[in-house]
């Protein structure tokens, strides 16, 4: 058990550092709840299945406000750079995706000063061209983010209570574990003594009965 723990720790640390590396890509889902007046990152990540293949991609984001069914283009990102295509989002969107590369895997955007009018459905499209030596392959990926906008995230009593409960239960569990350990230790120690005593008794009885048998044998023999 002992040598496993440091190994586990090392592999966890490695995982952490590798994740930060440029090459690694993980398709993390976007958050879906924004706070009015703050910024919000609309996530859209599509990892290339074969990282060694060269690729280039362009990105297009669409938006459909809550209660409407039409999607309107709001933002594109291509070889000409970013452009915002909808008045509602003028000067309010920043690129949060892959930087300094046409090989886009992260197409996330950042929304400044979120308003309640921004709630609705967002859809990002990644048009990816995989470049092989002899041919090219087109791929289209899309992801959907259902965004709800909430008023300032005041800490509710419920969340404070639940946090306190969490600590209480963590500490409670530790204490319980400790008590259980002490209890078990005592029980085992007591059982050990008992066993010793019993063993001694058994030995005594065995010797006694053996000698009785011997006596009996002697009697029978006569
Ligand atoms: C996303 O863009 C915003 C605005 O430019 C910036 O403040 C934020 O740090 C960026 N986040 C990431 C993860 O790049
Ligand atoms: C966001 O709102 C603040 C305060 O209203 C303002 O100063 C800032 O310029 C706004 N930012 C953007 C990108 O609109
Ligand atoms: C939200 O939309 C309504 C109706 O279209 C409009 O009157 C209002 O000014 C908008 N609010 C913001 C903060 O853009």
mmCIF file of C-alpha atoms and ligand atoms in Angstrom, residues 41 94 96 99 110 112, ligand 1:
data_model
loop_
_atom_site.group_PDB
_atom_site.id
_atom_site.type_symbol
_atom_site.label_atom_id
_atom_site.label_comp_id
_atom_site.label_asym_id
_atom_site.label_seq_id
_atom_site.Cartn_x
_atom_site.Cartn_y
_atom_site.Cartn_z
ATOM 1 C CA UNK A 41 -17.052 32.312 -21.428
ATOM 2 C CA UNK A 94 -13.772 38.512 -27.465
ATOM 3 C CA UNK A 96 -11.216 32.936 -26.086
ATOM 4 C CA UNK A 99 -4.445 31.421 -30.235
ATOM 5 C CA UNK A 110 -16.006 35.551 -24.150
ATOM 6 C CA UNK A 112 -18.666 40.965 -21.726
HETATM 7 C C1 LIG B 1 -11.135 35.176 -22.270
HETATM 8 O O1 LIG B 1 -11.167 36.500 -22.700
HETATM 9 C C2 LIG B 1 -11.352 37.452 -21.654
HETATM 10 C C3 LIG B 1 -11.453 38.799 -22.289
HETATM 11 O O2 LIG B 1 -10.450 39.012 -23.225
HETATM 12 C C4 LIG B 1 -10.193 37.370 -20.672
HETATM 13 O O3 LIG B 1 -10.398 38.259 -19.608
HETATM 14 C C5 LIG B 1 -10.116 35.959 -20.128
HETATM 15 O O4 LIG B 1 -9.012 35.831 -19.293
HETATM 16 C C6 LIG B 1 -10.015 34.971 -21.276
HETATM 17 N N1 LIG B 1 -10.031 33.649 -20.714
HETATM 18 C C7 LIG B 1 -9.275 32.662 -21.182
HETATM 19 C C8 LIG B 1 -9.392 31.365 -20.485
HETATM 20 O O5 LIG B 1 -8.520 32.814 -22.128
#
